[in-house]
Short mmCIF file of C-alpha atoms in Angstrom, two decimals:
data_model
loop_
_atom_site.label_atom_id
_atom_site.label_comp_id
_atom_site.label_asym_id
_atom_site.label_seq_id
_atom_site.Cartn_x
_atom_site.Cartn_y
_atom_site.Cartn_z
CA MET N 13 -29.17 109.89 113.94
CA TRP N 14 -30.52 108.63 117.24
CA ASN N 15 -28.34 105.89 118.89
CA GLY N 16 -30.64 104.38 121.59
CA HIS N 17 -29.61 106.81 124.40
CA VAL N 18 -32.63 108.41 126.24
CA PRO N 19 -31.25 112.29 127.26
CA LYS N 20 -31.66 113.25 130.94
CA CYS N 21 -34.74 115.00 131.83
CA ALA N 22 -33.07 118.51 133.70
CA SER N 23 -36.28 118.79 135.74
CA CYS N 24 -36.16 115.35 137.13
CA LEU N 25 -32.22 115.80 137.72
CA PHE N 26 -33.15 119.27 139.83
CA GLY N 27 -36.20 117.17 141.45
CA LYS N 28 -35.05 113.66 142.40
CA ALA N 29 -31.28 114.63 143.26
CA LYS N 30 -30.27 112.53 146.35
CA ARG N 31 -27.16 111.68 148.24
CA CYS N 32 -25.49 108.40 147.22
CA PRO N 33 -25.44 105.58 150.20
CA TRP N 34 -22.01 104.86 151.54
CA ARG N 35 -22.90 101.23 151.73
CA THR N 36 -25.58 98.56 149.81
CA ARG N 37 -28.04 96.94 151.72
CA GLY N 38 -28.61 93.22 151.24
CA HIS N 39 -31.60 91.51 150.10
CA ALA N 40 -34.47 92.33 152.00
CA GLY N 41 -36.67 89.36 153.39
CA GLN N 42 -40.44 88.61 153.19
CA ILE N 43 -42.45 90.61 155.54
CA GLY N 44 -46.09 89.95 156.11
CA ARG N 45 -48.24 87.82 154.09
CA THR N 46 -48.01 87.42 150.29
CA ALA N 47 -50.50 88.96 147.71
CA THR N 48 -51.41 86.63 144.88
CA LYS N 49 -54.24 88.83 143.74
CA PRO N 50 -55.28 92.82 143.78
CA GLY N 51 -56.85 93.21 147.24
CA ASP N 52 -55.04 90.83 149.15
CA VAL N 53 -52.84 93.28 150.63
CA VAL N 54 -52.64 97.21 150.46
CA SER N 55 -50.29 99.10 152.16
CA VAL N 56 -51.34 102.68 153.53
CA ASP N 57 -49.50 105.56 154.68
CA GLN N 58 -49.99 109.42 154.63
CA LEU N 59 -47.79 112.21 153.36
CA ILE N 60 -47.85 115.44 155.39
CA SER N 61 -47.18 118.93 153.86
CA LYS N 62 -46.39 122.19 155.59
CA THR N 63 -47.37 123.58 152.38
CA PRO N 64 -51.15 123.96 152.37
CA GLY N 65 -52.50 122.72 149.47
CA LEU N 66 -55.55 124.28 147.71
CA VAL N 67 -58.94 122.62 147.50
CA ALA N 68 -60.54 122.39 144.19
CA GLN N 69 -63.34 124.61 144.25
CA SER N 70 -65.34 125.42 140.92
CA THR N 71 -67.60 128.16 141.95
CA GLY N 72 -68.50 130.92 144.87
CA THR N 73 -65.60 132.39 146.91
CA LEU N 74 -62.78 130.69 147.58
CA MET N 75 -62.99 129.01 151.06
CA LYS N 76 -59.93 129.08 153.70
CA ARG N 77 -60.02 125.20 153.91
CA ARG N 78 -56.87 123.65 152.78
CA HIS N 79 -54.90 120.41 152.15
CA SER N 80 -52.28 119.57 154.46
CA VAL N 81 -52.28 115.59 154.01
CA ALA N 82 -52.71 112.92 151.61
CA THR N 83 -53.39 109.25 152.35
CA ILE N 84 -51.61 107.06 150.07
CA PHE N 85 -52.73 103.35 149.07
CA ALA N 86 -50.22 100.75 147.15
CA ASP N 87 -52.07 97.55 146.19
CA HIS N 88 -49.15 94.72 146.46
CA ALA N 89 -50.23 92.47 143.79
CA SER N 90 -50.57 94.96 140.96
CA GLY N 91 -48.33 98.28 142.01
CA LEU N 92 -51.19 100.45 141.73
CA ASP N 93 -51.56 103.58 143.90
CA PHE N 94 -54.23 105.49 145.01
CA VAL N 95 -53.83 109.10 146.27
CA TYR N 96 -56.41 110.93 148.53
CA PRO N 97 -55.57 114.59 149.53
CA GLN N 98 -57.47 115.67 152.90
CA GLU N 99 -57.33 118.51 155.42
CA SER N 100 -55.87 116.48 158.54
CA THR N 101 -54.93 113.22 160.20
CA SER N 102 -57.86 112.98 161.90
CA ALA N 103 -59.63 109.48 162.00
CA LYS N 104 -62.53 111.16 160.26
CA ASP N 105 -60.58 112.63 157.07
CA THR N 106 -58.72 108.65 156.88
CA LEU N 107 -61.88 106.84 156.86
CA GLU N 108 -63.10 109.24 154.09
CA ALA N 109 -59.66 108.24 152.24
CA LYS N 110 -60.21 104.91 152.99
CA GLN N 111 -63.95 104.79 151.55
CA ALA N 112 -63.05 106.76 148.50
CA PHE N 113 -59.99 104.10 147.82
CA GLU N 114 -62.79 101.13 148.47
CA ARG N 115 -65.11 102.63 146.04
CA PHE N 116 -62.61 103.02 143.44
CA ALA N 117 -61.65 99.45 143.99
CA SER N 118 -65.23 98.56 143.41
CA GLN N 119 -65.47 100.15 140.14
CA GLN N 120 -62.70 97.74 139.27
CA ASN N 121 -64.42 94.55 140.90
CA VAL N 122 -61.78 94.50 143.31
CA VAL N 123 -62.34 93.83 147.09
CA VAL N 124 -59.83 94.76 149.62
CA ARG N 125 -59.27 91.98 151.76
CA HIS N 126 -55.96 93.42 154.23
CA TYR N 127 -54.47 96.60 154.89
CA HIS N 128 -50.83 96.99 156.36
CA CYS N 129 -49.88 100.39 158.09
CA ASP N 130 -47.84 101.77 160.58
CA ASN N 131 -49.46 102.93 164.10
CA GLY N 132 -50.68 106.49 164.24
CA ILE N 133 -53.97 107.11 162.86
CA PHE N 134 -54.51 103.83 161.57
CA ALA N 135 -54.41 102.06 165.20
CA SER N 136 -57.54 104.50 166.11
CA GLU N 137 -60.77 103.09 167.41
CA LYS N 138 -62.73 104.39 164.52
CA PHE N 139 -60.21 103.11 161.84
CA LEU N 140 -60.41 99.91 163.76
CA ALA N 141 -64.22 99.89 163.73
CA ALA N 142 -64.30 100.28 159.97
CA VAL N 143 -61.82 97.71 159.37
CA ASP N 144 -64.00 95.19 161.12
CA HIS N 145 -67.32 96.20 159.88
CA SER N 146 -66.06 95.70 156.40
CA ASN N 147 -64.74 92.29 157.30
CA GLN N 148 -61.37 92.91 156.58
CA THR N 149 -57.87 92.20 158.44
CA LEU N 150 -54.94 94.58 159.72
CA THR N 151 -51.44 94.33 160.39
CA PHE N 152 -49.19 96.86 161.69
CA CYS N 153 -45.16 97.30 161.30
CA GLY N 154 -42.85 97.53 164.63
CA VAL N 155 -42.88 100.88 166.17
CA ASN N 156 -39.95 103.06 164.46
CA ALA N 157 -39.82 100.39 162.05
CA HIS N 158 -39.99 101.75 158.92
CA HIS N 159 -38.33 98.91 156.92
CA GLN N 160 -41.44 96.86 157.67
CA HIS N 161 -43.66 99.26 155.94
CA GLY N 162 -41.25 99.39 152.98
CA VAL N 163 -43.89 99.31 150.23
CA ALA N 164 -45.59 102.42 151.37
CA GLU N 165 -42.62 104.37 152.07
CA ARG N 166 -40.85 103.85 148.92
CA ARG N 167 -44.17 104.76 146.88
CA ILE N 168 -44.69 108.03 148.89
CA GLN N 169 -40.91 108.71 148.13
CA ASP N 170 -41.39 108.22 144.38
CA LEU N 171 -44.74 110.20 144.25
CA ALA N 172 -43.20 112.77 146.03
CA ASP N 173 -39.64 112.98 143.56
CA ARG N 174 -42.38 112.94 140.58
CA THR N 175 -44.13 115.59 141.93
CA ARG N 176 -41.54 117.86 142.80
CA SER N 177 -39.95 117.37 139.46
CA MET N 178 -43.46 118.35 137.93
CA PHE N 179 -43.14 121.69 139.66
CA VAL N 180 -39.74 122.51 138.99
CA ASN N 181 -40.62 122.12 135.11
CA ALA N 182 -43.82 123.93 135.42
CA ARG N 183 -42.19 127.12 137.46
CA HIS N 184 -39.76 127.63 134.69
CA ARG N 185 -42.34 127.96 132.40
CA ASN N 186 -45.70 129.30 134.07
CA PRO N 187 -45.97 131.75 137.03
CA PHE N 188 -48.98 130.68 138.24
CA ALA N 189 -47.69 127.01 138.84
CA THR N 190 -47.15 127.68 142.86
CA ASP N 191 -46.39 125.07 145.62
CA ASN N 192 -50.05 125.20 146.73
CA LEU N 193 -51.36 122.99 143.99
CA TRP N 194 -49.25 120.02 145.16
CA PRO N 195 -52.71 118.02 145.94
CA PHE N 196 -53.26 118.24 142.04
CA ALA N 197 -49.56 117.42 141.31
CA LEU N 198 -49.63 114.51 143.35
CA ARG N 199 -52.72 113.28 142.20
CA LEU N 200 -51.20 113.39 138.33
CA ALA N 201 -48.17 111.89 139.25
CA SER N 202 -50.39 108.68 140.70
CA GLU N 203 -52.34 108.69 137.63
CA ILE N 204 -49.52 108.60 135.28
CA ASP N 205 -47.66 106.00 137.51
CA ARG N 206 -50.62 103.23 137.08
CA THR N 207 -51.38 104.17 133.54
CA ILE N 208 -47.93 103.28 132.16
CA PRO N 209 -46.45 99.97 132.01
CA LYS N 210 -43.46 99.30 134.27
CA ARG N 211 -40.06 97.99 132.98
CA SER N 212 -40.43 94.53 134.49
CA ASN N 213 -43.95 94.23 133.15
CA THR N 214 -45.74 94.59 129.73
CA LYS N 215 -48.87 95.53 131.40
CA SER N 216 -49.72 98.70 133.43
CA PRO N 217 -50.45 98.60 137.33
CA LEU N 218 -54.38 99.66 136.10
CA GLU N 219 -54.48 96.72 133.74
CA LEU N 220 -52.91 94.36 136.57
CA PHE N 221 -55.44 95.63 139.07
CA THR N 222 -58.40 95.55 136.65
CA ALA N 223 -57.53 92.21 135.15
CA VAL N 224 -58.62 93.91 131.76
CA ASP N 225 -56.34 93.74 128.84
CA VAL N 226 -57.09 97.07 127.65
CA ARG N 227 -54.43 99.36 127.66
CA PRO N 228 -55.37 102.66 129.41
CA LYS N 229 -55.17 105.91 127.14
CA THR N 230 -52.50 108.36 127.70
CA ASN N 231 -53.07 111.11 124.86
CA HIS N 232 -54.96 113.40 127.39
CA PHE N 233 -52.08 113.68 129.71
CA ARG N 234 -50.40 117.07 129.70
CA PRO N 235 -47.41 118.59 131.59
CA PHE N 236 -48.30 119.80 134.56
CA GLY N 237 -48.79 123.48 134.97
CA CYS N 238 -48.78 124.06 131.06
CA PRO N 239 -51.01 126.91 129.66
CA VAL N 240 -54.52 125.57 128.94
CA TYR N 241 -57.63 127.78 127.27
CA PHE N 242 -60.87 127.58 128.05
CA LEU N 243 -63.34 128.78 125.21
CA ASN N 244 -65.39 131.99 126.45
CA ALA N 245 -69.10 130.86 127.92
CA PRO N 246 -70.85 132.60 125.12
CA LEU N 247 -69.29 130.60 122.45
CA GLN N 248 -69.28 127.18 124.47
CA ALA N 249 -73.17 128.00 124.73
CA GLY N 250 -73.25 128.67 120.87
CA GLN N 251 -74.26 132.12 120.98
CA SER N 252 -72.04 135.39 119.66
CA GLN N 253 -69.65 137.85 120.77
CA ARG N 254 -67.98 141.14 119.68
CA LYS N 255 -65.90 140.20 116.46
CA TRP N 256 -62.43 141.56 117.81
CA GLN N 257 -62.72 140.28 121.47
CA GLU N 258 -60.42 137.37 123.06
CA ARG N 259 -62.38 133.99 122.34
CA SER N 260 -60.58 132.34 125.20
CA ARG N 261 -59.04 132.59 128.41
CA VAL N 262 -55.79 131.10 129.57
CA GLY N 263 -55.51 128.79 132.79
CA CYS N 264 -53.12 126.44 134.61
CA TYR N 265 -53.45 122.45 133.65
CA LEU N 266 -53.78 120.52 136.64
CA GLY N 267 -54.17 117.03 135.45
CA LEU N 268 -57.43 114.98 134.76
CA SER N 269 -60.71 115.25 136.40
CA SER N 270 -61.99 112.21 138.52
CA GLN N 271 -65.67 113.25 138.27
CA HIS N 272 -65.72 112.99 134.50
CA ALA N 273 -64.49 111.40 131.42
CA THR N 274 -60.75 110.99 130.88
CA SER N 275 -60.83 113.26 128.24
CA VAL N 276 -61.72 116.09 130.74
CA SER N 277 -59.16 118.06 132.04
CA LEU N 278 -59.02 120.39 135.23
CA GLY N 279 -57.91 124.00 134.69
CA LEU N 280 -57.01 126.78 137.41
CA HIS N 281 -58.15 130.16 136.77
CA PRO N 282 -55.11 132.52 137.82
CA ARG N 283 -57.45 135.34 138.69
CA THR N 284 -60.13 133.96 140.85
CA GLY N 285 -58.45 130.60 141.91
CA LEU N 286 -61.30 128.39 140.89
CA VAL N 287 -60.59 125.07 139.20
CA SER N 288 -63.01 124.08 136.20
CA PRO N 289 -62.92 121.15 134.01
#
């Protein structure tokens, strides 16, 4: 009989273990402006990985391009986050991440008004010009004052912990789930985080961000790295094949596709390295 106690997840214990603090911190004060609705304040920072991440490619010969950075956007009012993997920390790639997030926000009828970030690439002339061109405002935290950028820093830490736990769980079950797939795992962790309601609120961050009382569907989520089976191409096209031939091939689940319906998943072909919807 279940007594209400939720058992611990072994993968989370392996992936999220930390040293206990020797002292507790006091209550942090308010830094910067207060967000009253989605888009008022968005914190942005970058996660850097020394492990090259696979760039999704569905056809052709595999490219040598790899992801090494992910720009993380965190909305203060709703708690929603958005992940955009990129190849470098250059201003060009960072501006592409900014445009991708704003396209996502505009699809939800949300206008981004203010960004809060650290210095680095966000203080470059190109990024400042893009913010000014969009009639947005921008604030920076102090040099090496990471406590003034706590929203983005904590969100990166949480997403990294969840991604690491996904890899621990996947590697014990699927040899094709390698560390080079971290961009897909990181994006899946973000999608799950904004879809599931928080303990402090009955609504999910996506519901708060869109201001729509429609609960996002969670039945399409699967454990990262689990086996997925693709029906052979002739059978997909309604054709026939030899009676005793295998009717499908196995792949590695990489999360939901961002360019298709929410029921469409991405799978890695273990022999070719191609990513197919």
